[in-house]
Amino acid sequence: MRYHRFILLCVGAFLLLVGGWHCGSSTIQLACAQDTDCEGGQVCRSQSCVKLCTQDADCTSKEVCTQAGYCVVSTNSTSFETTDFDGGSSERKIECNSGDTRRCYSGKEATKGVGLCQEGRQTCQFGQWSECVGEVTPKEELCDGHDNDCDGAVDEACKTCTAEPLEQLPAGHFSQIMSVQYSPDGKIFATASTDYTIKLWDAATAKHIATFKYSKSAPSHIKFTGDGKKLVALYQSRQLIVWDVASRKPSLQTLLQSAYVYSLAIHPTEYKFAVTRSGSIDIWSFKTRLVLSKSIPTESRQNFVVFGKDNTLYTTYNNKLSKWDIKQSKLIETGDNTETSYSSMEISDNGRWLAMGSYRYLYVYDLNKSIQSYTQRYTGERSPYGLSFSRDNRHLAVSHRYTYRTLVYDLETKQVISKISLTNDRAQSVTMHPDGSAFVTGSQQGAIHIWKTEDSTLLHRINRIQNWQNNTVAIHASSDHFATVSNEDTIKIWSLSEKKVLRTLETVKHKIRYMAFRPDGKMLVAALRGSGEEQFLHAYEVSSGKLLYSSKKAEDGPINHLTFSPDGTRILTSSDKHRLELWNADDGAHVRTFRGHLGPVYAAQFSPDGTSFVSASWDNTIKWWKVDEEYPIQNIDGHGTEVTAIAFAPNGKSFASGDSNGQIKLWDAQTRQLIHTFEGHQAEIKTLEYSADSMLLLSGSLDTTVRLWNITSKKALSTLSGHDAGIFRVVFGTNTSQLISGAADKTILWSCQ
């Protein structure tokens, strides 16, 4: 048979023959791009017209009615013939009906549902089951408060550590605010940032309440459910997490199977939400954790979606505002405005008003009327990016990306009633208080502002945390001293036994990058960054806090790390400009420059005898050096990504390195061969530290956790979770039962048993 303008579907699949199309026993189905291409009683699915149905009797004898409401060939027909391009013929078994889902699990049956282990879901595509998505099978126990190996026991043989915060730092974000949202009752608001965190704040006092952490990606969109009990977060990695506001824990977590996910909408009264992704809009149920509908097509990559009244949905379809019937997946109406792209879309709580932002204009539609033409178009401000209606449906707040201004409009009078402007910063997102009395803006630089709508006065400001990568800790255990750096760029010397500040060193105007005690505990050296490219080493006398000297190095880029030689006579610094420098510890005189890395050097560590050192770099390598030679004597490969941390065992037998993927590798110091790879961290390793007896290894990561490892057994002993920010330094105290961790949010003293 030959067909020129038709596509034949052979039980969900089709292949082209030389000279025409060929199928076994099958129903001829017209090709289509949308429902309007099909005849009455049919819809377009997978580019083919299929019959609508409510029961099997509505379909042919070889078909069944799916839950989605259309006919497909029954799986009772176990196979169909396909013809290969080389002329051969084969049979392919039909496993399922397209669109069906089922549970799946590849681990041992006894572990299913135990601990972290859970079933996944498979979706039928062209008669075949897809990969199992979302399943979790047994892993090695990680000492992280979870049953990773799914044997019914949590953290068996793990150390228990208790946290005692020593210094609480400001609770703001560290980088750009992507989304802000008031809760429906207006008592709290949430902020999402590229620092990988979502924070909850008291709306009246602007006090920090809680932090939601997901270490693998940054959140791009957040929305409260209508009852305020859940906060739905869409992440840049396509991960979607539903957080329980009361317990601060995720109640649903899934990876969206799409190359691109763009926006998120929450139904105002029902427990479901919608996300736009490449080619379709998915509507999810909170309760069943299943996709309710995947039937609404989209043609534009930059798609936005909102739920309307009476089971409708509004989206950008072919770069126009479009109204859809959700149940029938039918296009109801299309607006007449066409833009090359849109930056935002929002709908009022009563379903009357809809606002859309493009590069040039702000469009407002009265949904009680036809959407074929907009009600109002505002042209005075460019690129309206953040949109938020008050719950009384009277006001609309709009943040404009390129003009640094945020405006509040009265929807009835169409007048601006409030206008604010940030200095040298852009309001990236905005949310209105439910009663319209206030609004919150989140800025590109990470600041949060709460404004009074009536007169545009500033009620509260939550500043961005400055120097968030520079909070570090140094310790000299034998003298009971340790030092911390605060966000004010001051150094505090503490007594470990008394847990109090002994003295604050001379305040500096430069950013403190790193610091270390000399082995005898009498000197503390800090690496600082001044204005421009100026770099300094400041040496302090610990007993008095006196500045001993300041060495200036102008041309060598930021100093990422410094360490003393075992005898305390030399200081080794690692810089962003691909080099390492050796300094005289007594007077700060420059001794030697080491060259050989092809990118920033993140850390270096002396061998116990002081004759050699190892370095970790952006160029994916570890290099082995002799102190008296300018160039490395050996390259050590094995990470395949940036090597971000390194430590040498005090006994000289091994050294450890950490990378940007969260892996830690243990190496034999004599042969330079890999001994073991520790896995468990979910983000970049920033710091490593051996215990004095070389039996334990501490690691700190941007995933906000500290982990303790046994070098002999190669097992995790404990995972410490108490920070809301990435860890930048970990050290052992006077013994292996005491640990100190430093991050941008706080410094914590840990006691382990």
Coordinates of C-alpha atoms in Angstrom, one line a residue, residues 435-753:
D435 CA -4.0 43.2 51.8
G436 CA -1.9 45.4 49.4
S437 CA -0.4 47.4 52.3
A438 CA 3.2 46.4 51.5
F439 CA 5.3 44.7 49.0
V440 CA 8.7 42.9 49.0
T441 CA 11.4 43.2 46.4
G442 CA 14.4 40.9 45.9
S443 CA 17.3 42.3 44.1
Q444 CA 19.9 41.1 41.6
Q445 CA 22.7 41.7 44.1
G446 CA 20.9 39.7 46.8
A447 CA 19.2 42.4 49.0
I448 CA 15.6 42.2 50.2
H449 CA 13.5 45.3 50.8
I450 CA 10.0 45.6 52.4
W451 CA 8.1 48.7 51.3
K452 CA 5.0 50.4 52.4
T453 CA 2.6 50.8 49.5
E454 CA 0.8 54.0 50.7
D455 CA 3.9 56.3 50.6
S456 CA 6.7 54.0 49.2
T457 CA 8.7 54.2 52.5
L458 CA 11.2 51.5 53.3
L459 CA 10.0 49.4 56.3
H460 CA 12.8 46.8 56.5
R461 CA 16.0 45.9 54.6
I462 CA 17.8 42.6 54.7
N463 CA 21.3 43.1 53.3
R464 CA 23.2 40.7 51.2
I465 CA 25.8 38.8 53.1
Q466 CA 29.2 40.2 52.1
N467 CA 32.4 38.2 51.7
W468 CA 30.4 35.0 52.1
Q469 CA 33.3 32.9 50.8
N470 CA 35.8 34.4 53.2
N471 CA 34.5 33.2 56.6
T472 CA 37.2 30.8 57.7
V473 CA 38.7 29.2 60.8
A474 CA 42.2 28.5 62.0
I475 CA 43.3 26.6 65.0
H476 CA 46.3 25.9 67.1
A477 CA 45.2 23.0 69.3
S478 CA 48.1 22.8 71.7
S479 CA 47.7 26.4 72.8
D480 CA 43.9 26.2 73.0
H481 CA 43.5 29.0 70.5
F482 CA 41.5 29.3 67.4
A483 CA 40.6 32.2 65.1
T484 CA 37.5 33.1 63.1
V485 CA 36.8 35.7 60.5
S486 CA 33.4 37.5 60.6
N487 CA 31.6 39.3 57.7
E488 CA 32.9 42.6 59.1
D489 CA 36.4 41.4 58.0
T490 CA 37.7 41.2 61.6
I491 CA 39.7 38.4 63.1
K492 CA 38.7 37.1 66.5
I493 CA 41.0 35.0 68.7
W494 CA 39.0 32.5 70.8
S495 CA 39.8 30.2 73.8
L496 CA 38.6 26.7 72.8
S497 CA 38.2 25.5 76.4
E498 CA 36.4 28.6 77.6
K499 CA 34.5 29.1 74.3
K500 CA 34.9 32.9 74.4
V501 CA 36.6 35.6 72.4
L502 CA 40.0 36.6 74.0
R503 CA 40.7 39.5 71.7
T504 CA 39.8 41.1 68.4
L505 CA 42.8 41.8 66.1
E506 CA 43.3 45.2 64.4
T507 CA 40.3 45.7 62.0
V508 CA 41.4 45.7 58.4
K509 CA 39.7 47.3 55.4
H510 CA 40.6 44.5 53.1
K511 CA 38.8 41.2 52.5
I512 CA 40.3 38.3 54.5
R513 CA 40.7 35.3 52.2
Y514 CA 42.4 32.8 54.4
M515 CA 44.5 32.5 57.6
A516 CA 46.7 30.0 59.5
F517 CA 48.6 29.7 62.8
R518 CA 52.3 29.1 62.8
P519 CA 53.1 25.7 64.3
D520 CA 54.3 27.2 67.6
G521 CA 51.0 29.1 67.9
K522 CA 52.7 32.5 68.4
M523 CA 51.9 34.0 65.0
L524 CA 48.7 34.2 62.9
V525 CA 49.0 35.1 59.2
A526 CA 46.1 36.2 57.1
A527 CA 45.8 36.6 53.4
L528 CA 43.9 39.7 52.3
R529 CA 42.7 41.2 49.1
G530 CA 42.8 45.0 48.8
S531 CA 41.4 47.2 46.1
G532 CA 42.0 46.1 42.5
E533 CA 44.6 43.3 42.3
E534 CA 46.5 44.2 45.5
Q535 CA 47.2 41.2 47.8
F536 CA 48.6 41.3 51.3
L537 CA 49.9 39.0 54.0
H538 CA 49.3 40.3 57.5
A539 CA 51.2 38.7 60.3
Y540 CA 49.9 39.1 63.9
E541 CA 51.3 38.4 67.3
V542 CA 48.7 36.1 68.9
S543 CA 49.4 37.1 72.5
S544 CA 49.0 40.9 71.9
G545 CA 47.1 41.2 68.6
K546 CA 49.9 43.4 67.3
L547 CA 50.5 43.6 63.6
L548 CA 54.0 42.4 63.0
Y549 CA 54.3 43.1 59.2
S550 CA 52.4 43.5 56.0
S551 CA 53.7 42.1 52.8
K552 CA 52.2 43.4 49.6
K553 CA 52.1 41.4 46.4
A554 CA 50.3 43.4 43.7
E555 CA 50.5 41.3 40.5
D556 CA 49.6 37.8 41.5
G557 CA 45.8 37.7 41.9
P558 CA 43.6 36.7 44.9
I559 CA 45.3 34.4 47.4
N560 CA 43.0 31.3 47.9
H561 CA 45.0 29.4 50.5
L562 CA 48.1 29.6 52.7
T563 CA 50.0 27.1 54.8
F564 CA 53.1 27.1 57.0
S565 CA 56.0 24.7 56.6
P566 CA 56.3 22.2 59.4
D567 CA 59.2 24.1 61.0
G568 CA 57.3 27.4 60.8
T569 CA 60.0 29.2 58.7
R570 CA 58.1 29.4 55.4
I571 CA 54.6 30.4 54.2
L572 CA 53.2 28.9 51.0
T573 CA 50.4 30.8 49.2
S574 CA 48.2 29.6 46.3
S575 CA 46.7 32.2 43.9
D576 CA 44.1 32.7 41.2
K577 CA 46.9 33.6 38.7
H578 CA 48.1 30.0 38.3
R579 CA 51.1 30.3 40.6
L580 CA 52.3 29.5 44.1
E581 CA 54.5 31.8 46.2
L582 CA 57.0 31.0 49.0
W583 CA 57.5 33.6 51.7
N584 CA 59.8 34.0 54.7
A585 CA 57.6 33.7 57.8
D586 CA 59.7 36.0 60.0
D587 CA 59.6 39.1 57.9
G588 CA 57.3 38.4 54.9
A589 CA 60.1 38.5 52.4
H590 CA 59.3 36.8 49.1
V591 CA 61.5 33.7 48.5
R592 CA 60.3 31.9 45.3
T593 CA 57.6 31.6 42.7
F594 CA 56.3 28.2 41.5
R595 CA 54.9 27.8 38.0
G596 CA 53.3 25.0 36.2
H597 CA 49.5 25.1 36.7
L598 CA 47.3 26.1 33.8
G599 CA 44.6 27.7 36.0
P600 CA 43.8 29.0 39.5
V601 CA 45.5 27.2 42.3
Y602 CA 43.0 26.5 45.1
A603 CA 45.2 24.9 47.8
A604 CA 48.6 23.4 48.6
Q605 CA 50.0 21.5 51.6
F606 CA 53.5 20.6 52.7
S607 CA 54.7 17.1 53.3
P608 CA 55.6 16.4 57.0
D609 CA 59.3 16.7 56.3
G610 CA 58.9 20.1 54.6
T611 CA 60.9 19.1 51.5
S612 CA 57.9 18.7 49.2
F613 CA 54.3 19.9 48.7
V614 CA 51.2 19.1 46.7
S615 CA 48.8 21.5 45.1
A616 CA 45.2 21.4 43.8
S617 CA 44.1 23.4 40.8
W618 CA 41.3 24.4 38.4
D619 CA 43.2 22.6 35.6
N620 CA 42.0 19.2 37.0
T621 CA 45.4 18.2 38.3
I622 CA 47.3 17.6 41.5
K623 CA 51.0 18.5 41.2
W624 CA 53.9 17.3 43.3
W625 CA 56.7 19.8 43.9
K626 CA 60.1 20.1 45.6
V627 CA 60.5 23.2 47.7
D628 CA 63.7 24.2 46.1
E629 CA 62.5 23.7 42.4
E630 CA 60.4 26.2 40.4
Y631 CA 58.5 23.6 38.4
P632 CA 56.5 20.5 39.5
I633 CA 58.2 17.1 39.3
Q634 CA 55.0 15.1 38.8
N635 CA 51.4 15.6 37.6
I636 CA 48.8 13.4 39.3
D637 CA 45.6 12.9 37.4
G638 CA 42.4 11.2 38.4
H639 CA 39.7 13.7 39.2
G640 CA 38.6 14.8 35.7
T641 CA 37.3 18.0 37.1
E642 CA 38.6 21.0 39.2
V643 CA 40.6 19.9 42.2
T644 CA 39.5 22.3 44.9
A645 CA 41.0 21.1 48.2
I646 CA 44.0 19.1 49.4
A647 CA 45.5 17.9 52.7
F648 CA 48.6 15.9 53.7
A649 CA 48.5 13.2 56.4
P650 CA 50.8 14.1 59.4
N651 CA 52.4 10.6 59.2
G652 CA 53.4 11.3 55.6
K653 CA 51.8 8.1 54.3
S654 CA 48.9 9.6 52.3
F655 CA 47.3 12.8 51.1
A656 CA 43.7 13.5 50.2
S657 CA 42.2 15.7 47.5
G658 CA 38.6 17.0 46.9
D659 CA 37.0 18.2 43.7
S660 CA 34.1 20.3 42.3
N661 CA 31.8 17.2 42.0
G662 CA 32.0 16.4 45.7
Q663 CA 34.4 13.4 45.4
I664 CA 37.4 12.9 47.8
K665 CA 40.3 10.8 46.7
L666 CA 42.9 9.2 49.0
W667 CA 46.4 8.8 47.5
D668 CA 49.5 6.9 48.5
A669 CA 52.2 9.5 49.2
Q670 CA 55.1 7.3 48.2
T671 CA 53.7 5.9 44.9
R672 CA 51.2 8.7 44.2
Q673 CA 48.7 6.0 43.3
L674 CA 45.0 6.2 44.1
I675 CA 44.0 4.2 47.2
H676 CA 40.3 5.0 47.5
T677 CA 37.5 7.4 46.5
F678 CA 35.1 8.7 49.2
E679 CA 31.6 9.6 48.0
G680 CA 28.7 11.2 49.7
H681 CA 29.0 15.0 49.3
Q682 CA 26.6 16.5 46.9
A683 CA 28.6 19.6 45.9
E684 CA 32.1 21.0 45.7
I685 CA 34.6 20.1 48.4
K686 CA 36.1 23.4 49.9
T687 CA 38.2 22.1 52.7
L688 CA 40.0 18.9 54.0
E689 CA 41.8 18.2 57.3
Y690 CA 43.5 15.2 58.7
S691 CA 43.5 14.4 62.5
A692 CA 46.8 14.5 64.3
D693 CA 47.1 10.7 64.3
S694 CA 46.3 10.5 60.5
M695 CA 43.4 8.1 61.2
L696 CA 40.5 10.5 60.4
L697 CA 39.7 12.9 57.6
L698 CA 37.4 15.9 57.8
S699 CA 35.7 17.4 54.8
G700 CA 33.6 20.5 54.3
S701 CA 31.5 21.1 51.2
L702 CA 29.2 23.6 49.5
D703 CA 26.4 21.2 50.2
T704 CA 26.5 22.7 53.7
T705 CA 27.6 19.5 55.4
V706 CA 30.7 18.4 57.2
R707 CA 31.7 14.7 56.9
L708 CA 34.0 12.6 59.1
W709 CA 35.8 9.7 57.4
N710 CA 37.8 6.7 58.7
I711 CA 41.1 6.4 56.7
T712 CA 41.6 2.7 57.6
S713 CA 38.1 1.4 57.0
K714 CA 37.3 3.9 54.2
K715 CA 33.9 4.4 55.8
A716 CA 31.9 7.5 56.7
L717 CA 31.7 8.0 60.5
S718 CA 29.4 11.0 60.7
T719 CA 27.6 13.7 58.6
L720 CA 27.2 17.0 60.4
S721 CA 24.3 19.1 59.3
G722 CA 23.9 22.4 61.1
H723 CA 24.9 25.1 58.6
D724 CA 22.7 26.9 56.1
A725 CA 25.6 27.9 53.9
G726 CA 28.5 26.2 52.2
I727 CA 31.4 25.1 54.5
F728 CA 34.7 26.9 53.8
R729 CA 36.9 25.6 56.6
V730 CA 36.9 22.6 59.0
V731 CA 39.5 21.8 61.7
F732 CA 40.0 19.4 64.5
G733 CA 40.1 20.8 68.0
T734 CA 42.4 19.7 70.9
N735 CA 41.4 16.1 70.1
T736 CA 39.4 14.1 67.5
S737 CA 36.2 14.4 69.5
Q738 CA 36.2 18.2 68.9
L739 CA 35.6 19.7 65.5
I740 CA 35.1 23.3 64.3
S741 CA 33.4 24.3 61.1
G742 CA 33.2 27.8 59.5
A743 CA 30.7 29.0 57.0
A744 CA 29.0 32.2 56.0
D745 CA 26.1 31.7 58.4
K746 CA 27.9 30.7 61.6
T747 CA 30.9 29.0 63.3
I748 CA 30.1 25.7 65.0
L749 CA 31.9 23.7 67.7
W750 CA 31.1 20.0 67.4
S751 CA 31.4 17.5 70.1
C752 CA 31.5 13.9 68.9
Q753 CA 31.1 10.6 70.7

